[in-house]
Amino acid sequence: MKVTIWNENRHEQKNPSVREVYPNGIHGAISEFLQDAGFNVITATLDEPDHGLTTDVLEQTDVLIWWGHMAHEEVEDEIVMKVKQRVLEGMGLIVLHSGHFSKIFKELMGTTCDLKWREADERERLWVVSPGHPITKGINEFIELEKEEMYGEHFDIPAPNELVFMSWFEGGEVFRSGCTYYRGNGRIFYFRPGHETYPTYYHTEIQQVIINAVNWAKPLNRRLPIYGQSQPLEKIAGKSI
């Protein structure tokens, strides 16, 4: 399976604290554990030509992972629509943390995707609310993170097809932190944790969720539906077509 990890890679260049946590970039940290899990992984970043998401790259990608934060508006609309088309065709999409405000996620959701937030070194507990879901394989009742950024409800997204994780934060808020969607032939998973100043992507259970999500989101071997005017499968009495 071929996985492309997209990261805008701006915080790592501008903020020494982020660079200290992720010296090879957030995309580098995610790439390392996915490669260890046996996936064929490449990375792409905002400042590359076509943001690293050329037509060839997208056509060869089975699952695309997306992390963005401070430069959502710099992503070209043409690239967004290419990614959307690939999702509709069957490419899996995993949107992480602040990628909730990315152009591609808002385009696929059709809502503002806005929320409450606070950065205060809070404990986060991600409760598994769908224990039979394949994305939760190997995860116990909850995942606990010592420090994370708070995201709080209301989260302006469509009702998920499946709610997999619900977070509680030390300050009292709750949040729908693991949501699945189906768009066309493609599968989408939004996963909340991953603020750039915390070592969240080194947490083994967070890594396991992302590995599980890649396996869940991979394309299914099926033909695209046929749209437009259609000939009847059976004879229609009294009609000549």
Short mmCIF file of the C-alpha atoms (twelve columns), coordinates in Angstrom:
data_MODEL
# 
_entry.id   MODEL 
# 
loop_
_atom_site.group_PDB 
_atom_site.id 
_atom_site.type_symbol 
_atom_site.label_atom_id 
_atom_site.label_alt_id 
_atom_site.label_comp_id 
_atom_site.label_asym_id 
_atom_site.label_seq_id 
_atom_site.Cartn_x 
_atom_site.Cartn_y 
_atom_site.Cartn_z 
_atom_site.pdbx_PDB_model_num 
ATOM 1   C CA . MET A 1   0.000   0.000  0.000   1 
ATOM 2   C CA . LYS A 2   1.298   3.459  -0.917  1 
ATOM 3   C CA . VAL A 3   0.845   6.218  1.668   1 
ATOM 4   C CA . THR A 4   1.572   9.908  1.080   1 
ATOM 5   C CA . ILE A 5   2.008   12.131 4.139   1 
ATOM 6   C CA . TRP A 6   1.302   15.803 3.445   1 
ATOM 7   C CA . ASN A 7   2.512   18.410 5.927   1 
ATOM 8   C CA . GLU A 8   2.663   22.163 5.385   1 
ATOM 9   C CA . ASN A 9   6.030   22.072 7.250   1 
ATOM 10  C CA . ARG A 10  5.955   25.707 8.329   1 
ATOM 11  C CA . HIS A 11  5.990   25.452 12.131  1 
ATOM 12  C CA . GLU A 12  9.106   23.290 11.967  1 
ATOM 13  C CA . GLN A 13  10.904  26.013 9.991   1 
ATOM 14  C CA . LYS A 14  9.726   28.997 12.043  1 
ATOM 15  C CA . ASN A 15  9.448   27.728 15.625  1 
ATOM 16  C CA . PRO A 16  12.517  26.267 17.382  1 
ATOM 17  C CA . SER A 17  10.278  24.577 19.975  1 
ATOM 18  C CA . VAL A 18  8.502   22.620 17.247  1 
ATOM 19  C CA . ARG A 19  11.774  21.813 15.511  1 
ATOM 20  C CA . GLU A 20  13.081  20.437 18.807  1 
ATOM 21  C CA . VAL A 21  10.100  18.076 19.125  1 
ATOM 22  C CA . TYR A 22  10.035  17.113 15.432  1 
ATOM 23  C CA . PRO A 23  13.564  17.615 14.013  1 
ATOM 24  C CA . ASN A 24  12.588  15.769 10.822  1 
ATOM 25  C CA . GLY A 25  9.179   17.432 10.638  1 
ATOM 26  C CA . ILE A 26  5.814   16.058 11.671  1 
ATOM 27  C CA . HIS A 27  5.705   14.246 8.348   1 
ATOM 28  C CA . GLY A 28  9.071   12.664 9.138   1 
ATOM 29  C CA . ALA A 29  7.877   11.364 12.496  1 
ATOM 30  C CA . ILE A 30  4.715   9.857  11.017  1 
ATOM 31  C CA . SER A 31  6.629   8.432  8.068   1 
ATOM 32  C CA . GLU A 32  9.039   6.593  10.355  1 
ATOM 33  C CA . PHE A 33  6.444   4.552  12.237  1 
ATOM 34  C CA . LEU A 34  4.382   3.875  9.118   1 
ATOM 35  C CA . GLN A 35  7.450   2.546  7.335   1 
ATOM 36  C CA . ASP A 36  8.189   0.375  10.369  1 
ATOM 37  C CA . ALA A 37  4.630   -0.976 9.987   1 
ATOM 38  C CA . GLY A 38  5.422   -2.061 6.429   1 
ATOM 39  C CA . PHE A 39  3.837   0.706  4.348   1 
ATOM 40  C CA . ASN A 40  5.403   2.249  1.240   1 
ATOM 41  C CA . VAL A 41  5.604   5.898  2.345   1 
ATOM 42  C CA . ILE A 42  6.490   9.189  0.666   1 
ATOM 43  C CA . THR A 43  6.118   12.731 2.005   1 
ATOM 44  C CA . ALA A 44  5.011   15.996 0.423   1 
ATOM 45  C CA . THR A 45  5.094   19.570 1.738   1 
ATOM 46  C CA . LEU A 46  3.511   22.902 0.961   1 
ATOM 47  C CA . ASP A 47  6.523   24.628 -0.604  1 
ATOM 48  C CA . GLU A 48  7.218   21.915 -3.177  1 
ATOM 49  C CA . PRO A 49  5.929   22.394 -6.759  1 
ATOM 50  C CA . ASP A 50  2.216   21.507 -6.753  1 
ATOM 51  C CA . HIS A 51  2.666   21.201 -2.959  1 
ATOM 52  C CA . GLY A 52  4.254   17.837 -3.681  1 
ATOM 53  C CA . LEU A 53  0.882   16.511 -4.835  1 
ATOM 54  C CA . THR A 54  1.415   16.134 -8.556  1 
ATOM 55  C CA . THR A 55  -1.044  14.198 -10.665 1 
ATOM 56  C CA . ASP A 56  1.338   11.231 -10.718 1 
ATOM 57  C CA . VAL A 57  1.752   11.262 -6.924  1 
ATOM 58  C CA . LEU A 58  -1.996  11.408 -6.322  1 
ATOM 59  C CA . GLU A 59  -2.738  8.670  -8.857  1 
ATOM 60  C CA . GLN A 60  -0.257  6.374  -7.112  1 
ATOM 61  C CA . THR A 61  -1.447  7.187  -3.573  1 
ATOM 62  C CA . ASP A 62  -3.740  4.723  -1.808  1 
ATOM 63  C CA . VAL A 63  -4.073  6.761  1.399   1 
ATOM 64  C CA . LEU A 64  -3.231  10.446 1.895   1 
ATOM 65  C CA . ILE A 65  -2.510  11.795 5.397   1 
ATOM 66  C CA . TRP A 66  -2.964  15.573 5.851   1 
ATOM 67  C CA . TRP A 67  -1.510  17.889 8.533   1 
ATOM 68  C CA . GLY A 68  -1.848  21.661 8.201   1 
ATOM 69  C CA . HIS A 69  -2.311  24.659 10.489  1 
ATOM 70  C CA . MET A 70  -0.932  28.116 9.753   1 
ATOM 71  C CA . ALA A 71  -1.019  28.169 5.947   1 
ATOM 72  C CA . HIS A 72  -4.333  26.604 4.907   1 
ATOM 73  C CA . GLU A 73  -5.077  29.475 2.509   1 
ATOM 74  C CA . GLU A 74  -1.794  28.959 0.651   1 
ATOM 75  C CA . VAL A 75  -2.941  25.593 -0.666  1 
ATOM 76  C CA . GLU A 76  -3.970  26.126 -4.274  1 
ATOM 77  C CA . ASP A 77  -7.613  25.462 -5.077  1 
ATOM 78  C CA . GLU A 78  -6.629  23.426 -8.145  1 
ATOM 79  C CA . ILE A 79  -4.699  20.982 -5.935  1 
ATOM 80  C CA . VAL A 80  -7.608  20.786 -3.492  1 
ATOM 81  C CA . MET A 81  -9.962  19.775 -6.276  1 
ATOM 82  C CA . LYS A 82  -7.499  17.140 -7.534  1 
ATOM 83  C CA . VAL A 83  -7.331  15.642 -4.037  1 
ATOM 84  C CA . LYS A 84  -11.124 15.732 -3.763  1 
ATOM 85  C CA . GLN A 85  -11.507 13.896 -7.072  1 
ATOM 86  C CA . ARG A 86  -9.091  11.203 -5.966  1 
ATOM 87  C CA . VAL A 87  -11.048 10.736 -2.722  1 
ATOM 88  C CA . LEU A 88  -14.272 10.359 -4.701  1 
ATOM 89  C CA . GLU A 89  -12.498 7.779  -6.870  1 
ATOM 90  C CA . GLY A 90  -11.457 5.772  -3.821  1 
ATOM 91  C CA . MET A 91  -8.270  7.196  -2.292  1 
ATOM 92  C CA . GLY A 92  -8.379  7.181  1.505   1 
ATOM 93  C CA . LEU A 93  -7.896  10.464 3.389   1 
ATOM 94  C CA . ILE A 94  -6.782  10.841 7.011   1 
ATOM 95  C CA . VAL A 95  -7.006  14.393 8.353   1 
ATOM 96  C CA . LEU A 96  -5.046  15.103 11.521  1 
ATOM 97  C CA . HIS A 97  -5.517  17.721 14.248  1 
ATOM 98  C CA . SER A 98  -5.653  21.276 12.830  1 
ATOM 99  C CA . GLY A 99  -6.253  19.853 9.379   1 
ATOM 100 C CA . HIS A 100 -9.924  20.228 10.372  1 
ATOM 101 C CA . PHE A 101 -9.636  23.761 8.949   1 
ATOM 102 C CA . SER A 102 -7.899  22.734 5.733   1 
ATOM 103 C CA . LYS A 103 -9.496  23.555 2.415   1 
ATOM 104 C CA . ILE A 104 -9.811  19.879 1.504   1 
ATOM 105 C CA . PHE A 105 -11.590 18.875 4.718   1 
ATOM 106 C CA . LYS A 106 -14.011 21.808 4.558   1 
ATOM 107 C CA . GLU A 107 -14.667 21.075 0.887   1 
ATOM 108 C CA . LEU A 108 -15.531 17.445 1.638   1 
ATOM 109 C CA . MET A 109 -17.590 18.277 4.753   1 
ATOM 110 C CA . GLY A 110 -19.493 21.275 3.330   1 
ATOM 111 C CA . THR A 111 -19.437 23.094 6.710   1 
ATOM 112 C CA . THR A 112 -17.171 25.611 8.491   1 
ATOM 113 C CA . CYS A 113 -15.468 22.845 10.569  1 
ATOM 114 C CA . ASP A 114 -14.976 25.458 13.309  1 
ATOM 115 C CA . LEU A 115 -14.552 24.675 17.007  1 
ATOM 116 C CA . LYS A 116 -13.384 25.975 20.400  1 
ATOM 117 C CA . TRP A 117 -9.678  25.710 21.300  1 
ATOM 118 C CA . ARG A 118 -7.245  26.454 24.103  1 
ATOM 119 C CA . GLU A 119 -3.523  25.737 24.532  1 
ATOM 120 C CA . ALA A 120 -2.940  25.149 28.259  1 
ATOM 121 C CA . ASP A 121 -0.983  21.881 28.630  1 
ATOM 122 C CA . GLU A 122 -4.148  19.957 29.493  1 
ATOM 123 C CA . ARG A 123 -4.553  16.250 29.986  1 
ATOM 124 C CA . GLU A 124 -6.639  14.619 27.261  1 
ATOM 125 C CA . ARG A 125 -8.446  11.314 27.546  1 
ATOM 126 C CA . LEU A 126 -9.659  9.838  24.265  1 
ATOM 127 C CA . TRP A 127 -12.457 7.381  24.991  1 
ATOM 128 C CA . VAL A 128 -13.151 4.566  22.556  1 
ATOM 129 C CA . VAL A 129 -16.877 4.826  21.815  1 
ATOM 130 C CA . SER A 130 -16.939 2.254  18.997  1 
ATOM 131 C CA . PRO A 131 -14.899 -0.666 20.394  1 
ATOM 132 C CA . GLY A 132 -15.725 -2.966 17.479  1 
ATOM 133 C CA . HIS A 133 -14.391 -0.582 14.847  1 
ATOM 134 C CA . PRO A 134 -11.173 -1.695 13.080  1 
ATOM 135 C CA . ILE A 135 -9.563  1.701  13.774  1 
ATOM 136 C CA . THR A 136 -9.595  0.833  17.500  1 
ATOM 137 C CA . LYS A 137 -7.751  -2.493 17.084  1 
ATOM 138 C CA . GLY A 138 -5.187  -2.906 19.870  1 
ATOM 139 C CA . ILE A 139 -6.532  0.076  21.846  1 
ATOM 140 C CA . ASN A 140 -8.030  -0.335 25.317  1 
ATOM 141 C CA . GLU A 141 -10.909 1.708  26.732  1 
ATOM 142 C CA . PHE A 142 -9.107  5.027  26.337  1 
ATOM 143 C CA . ILE A 143 -5.854  6.729  25.372  1 
ATOM 144 C CA . GLU A 144 -4.457  9.250  27.842  1 
ATOM 145 C CA . LEU A 145 -2.190  12.108 26.746  1 
ATOM 146 C CA . GLU A 146 -0.398  14.056 29.463  1 
ATOM 147 C CA . LYS A 147 -0.444  17.363 27.573  1 
ATOM 148 C CA . GLU A 148 -2.384  18.443 24.500  1 
ATOM 149 C CA . GLU A 149 -4.172  21.421 22.989  1 
ATOM 150 C CA . MET A 150 -7.874  21.489 23.829  1 
ATOM 151 C CA . TYR A 151 -10.502 21.307 21.094  1 
ATOM 152 C CA . GLY A 152 -14.077 21.695 22.306  1 
ATOM 153 C CA . GLU A 153 -17.624 21.370 21.066  1 
ATOM 154 C CA . HIS A 154 -19.473 22.527 19.182  1 
ATOM 155 C CA . PHE A 155 -17.453 21.093 16.288  1 
ATOM 156 C CA . ASP A 156 -19.212 22.296 13.117  1 
ATOM 157 C CA . ILE A 157 -19.032 19.108 11.062  1 
ATOM 158 C CA . PRO A 158 -21.720 16.871 9.582   1 
ATOM 159 C CA . ALA A 159 -22.772 14.010 11.834  1 
ATOM 160 C CA . PRO A 160 -20.065 11.364 11.340  1 
ATOM 161 C CA . ASN A 161 -20.952 8.100  9.673   1 
ATOM 162 C CA . GLU A 162 -19.167 6.517  12.651  1 
ATOM 163 C CA . LEU A 163 -17.968 8.163  15.855  1 
ATOM 164 C CA . VAL A 164 -14.899 6.244  16.990  1 
ATOM 165 C CA . PHE A 165 -13.312 8.429  19.706  1 
ATOM 166 C CA . MET A 166 -14.670 11.067 22.086  1 
ATOM 167 C CA . SER A 167 -12.208 13.242 24.018  1 
ATOM 168 C CA . TRP A 168 -12.437 14.702 27.509  1 
ATOM 169 C CA . PHE A 169 -10.091 17.511 28.545  1 
ATOM 170 C CA . GLU A 170 -8.846  18.558 31.954  1 
ATOM 171 C CA . GLY A 171 -10.642 21.906 31.643  1 
ATOM 172 C CA . GLY A 172 -13.987 20.148 31.235  1 
ATOM 173 C CA . GLU A 173 -14.676 20.203 27.500  1 
ATOM 174 C CA . VAL A 174 -15.491 17.199 25.336  1 
ATOM 175 C CA . PHE A 175 -14.867 16.730 21.621  1 
ATOM 176 C CA . ARG A 176 -15.656 14.275 18.811  1 
ATOM 177 C CA . SER A 177 -12.035 13.282 18.175  1 
ATOM 178 C CA . GLY A 178 -12.317 10.315 15.822  1 
ATOM 179 C CA . CYS A 179 -14.855 10.585 12.994  1 
ATOM 180 C CA . THR A 180 -15.321 8.585  9.814   1 
ATOM 181 C CA . TYR A 181 -17.009 9.659  6.593   1 
ATOM 182 C CA . TYR A 182 -17.712 8.128  3.213   1 
ATOM 183 C CA . ARG A 183 -17.511 10.329 0.115   1 
ATOM 184 C CA . GLY A 184 -17.985 8.682  -3.275  1 
ATOM 185 C CA . ASN A 185 -15.776 5.570  -3.246  1 
ATOM 186 C CA . GLY A 186 -13.430 7.085  -0.666  1 
ATOM 187 C CA . ARG A 187 -13.136 6.769  3.102   1 
ATOM 188 C CA . ILE A 188 -12.174 9.683  5.378   1 
ATOM 189 C CA . PHE A 189 -10.997 9.610  8.996   1 
ATOM 190 C CA . TYR A 190 -10.556 12.742 11.101  1 
ATOM 191 C CA . PHE A 191 -8.314  12.237 14.161  1 
ATOM 192 C CA . ARG A 192 -7.915  15.134 16.589  1 
ATOM 193 C CA . PRO A 193 -4.605  14.763 18.548  1 
ATOM 194 C CA . GLY A 194 -1.330  16.190 17.256  1 
ATOM 195 C CA . HIS A 195 -0.575  19.786 18.246  1 
ATOM 196 C CA . GLU A 196 2.845   20.712 16.934  1 
ATOM 197 C CA . THR A 197 4.475   21.595 20.279  1 
ATOM 198 C CA . TYR A 198 3.682   18.228 21.898  1 
ATOM 199 C CA . PRO A 199 5.301   14.839 21.127  1 
ATOM 200 C CA . THR A 200 1.923   13.245 20.411  1 
ATOM 201 C CA . TYR A 201 3.016   11.394 17.265  1 
ATOM 202 C CA . TYR A 202 5.632   9.472  19.275  1 
ATOM 203 C CA . HIS A 203 2.900   8.004  21.510  1 
ATOM 204 C CA . THR A 204 2.600   4.319  20.620  1 
ATOM 205 C CA . GLU A 205 -1.215  4.173  20.898  1 
ATOM 206 C CA . ILE A 206 -1.638  7.268  18.720  1 
ATOM 207 C CA . GLN A 207 0.656   5.600  16.204  1 
ATOM 208 C CA . GLN A 208 -1.446  2.434  16.375  1 
ATOM 209 C CA . VAL A 209 -4.631  4.377  15.631  1 
ATOM 210 C CA . ILE A 210 -3.046  5.977  12.559  1 
ATOM 211 C CA . ILE A 211 -1.744  2.603  11.356  1 
ATOM 212 C CA . ASN A 212 -5.224  1.132  11.833  1 
ATOM 213 C CA . ALA A 213 -6.785  4.087  10.030  1 
ATOM 214 C CA . VAL A 214 -4.507  3.626  7.015   1 
ATOM 215 C CA . ASN A 215 -5.567  -0.013 6.766   1 
ATOM 216 C CA . TRP A 216 -9.237  0.955  7.123   1 
ATOM 217 C CA . ALA A 217 -9.091  3.801  4.572   1 
ATOM 218 C CA . LYS A 218 -7.328  1.904  1.799   1 
ATOM 219 C CA . PRO A 219 -9.198  1.760  -1.520  1 
ATOM 220 C CA . LEU A 220 -11.708 -1.008 -2.075  1 
ATOM 221 C CA . ASN A 221 -11.416 -3.088 -5.235  1 
ATOM 222 C CA . ARG A 222 -14.665 -2.074 -6.877  1 
ATOM 223 C CA . ARG A 223 -15.793 -0.201 -9.958  1 
ATOM 224 C CA . LEU A 224 -16.993 3.372  -9.794  1 
ATOM 225 C CA . PRO A 225 -20.778 3.793  -10.106 1 
ATOM 226 C CA . ILE A 226 -22.109 4.708  -13.548 1 
ATOM 227 C CA . TYR A 227 -24.112 7.934  -13.639 1 
ATOM 228 C CA . GLY A 228 -26.373 9.637  -16.184 1 
ATOM 229 C CA . GLN A 229 -29.104 8.215  -18.402 1 
ATOM 230 C CA . SER A 230 -29.423 4.472  -17.938 1 
ATOM 231 C CA . GLN A 231 -30.970 1.685  -19.954 1 
ATOM 232 C CA . PRO A 232 -33.380 -0.623 -18.067 1 
ATOM 233 C CA . LEU A 233 -32.124 -3.933 -16.784 1 
ATOM 234 C CA . GLU A 234 -35.529 -5.545 -17.374 1 
ATOM 235 C CA . LYS A 235 -38.161 -5.078 -20.064 1 
ATOM 236 C CA . ILE A 236 -40.617 -2.316 -19.171 1 
ATOM 237 C CA . ALA A 237 -44.135 -3.324 -20.214 1 
ATOM 238 C CA . GLY A 238 -45.791 -0.882 -22.602 1 
ATOM 239 C CA . LYS A 239 -42.672 1.219  -23.088 1 
ATOM 240 C CA . SER A 240 -40.308 1.379  -26.040 1 
ATOM 241 C CA . ILE A 241 -36.877 2.839  -25.253 1 
# 
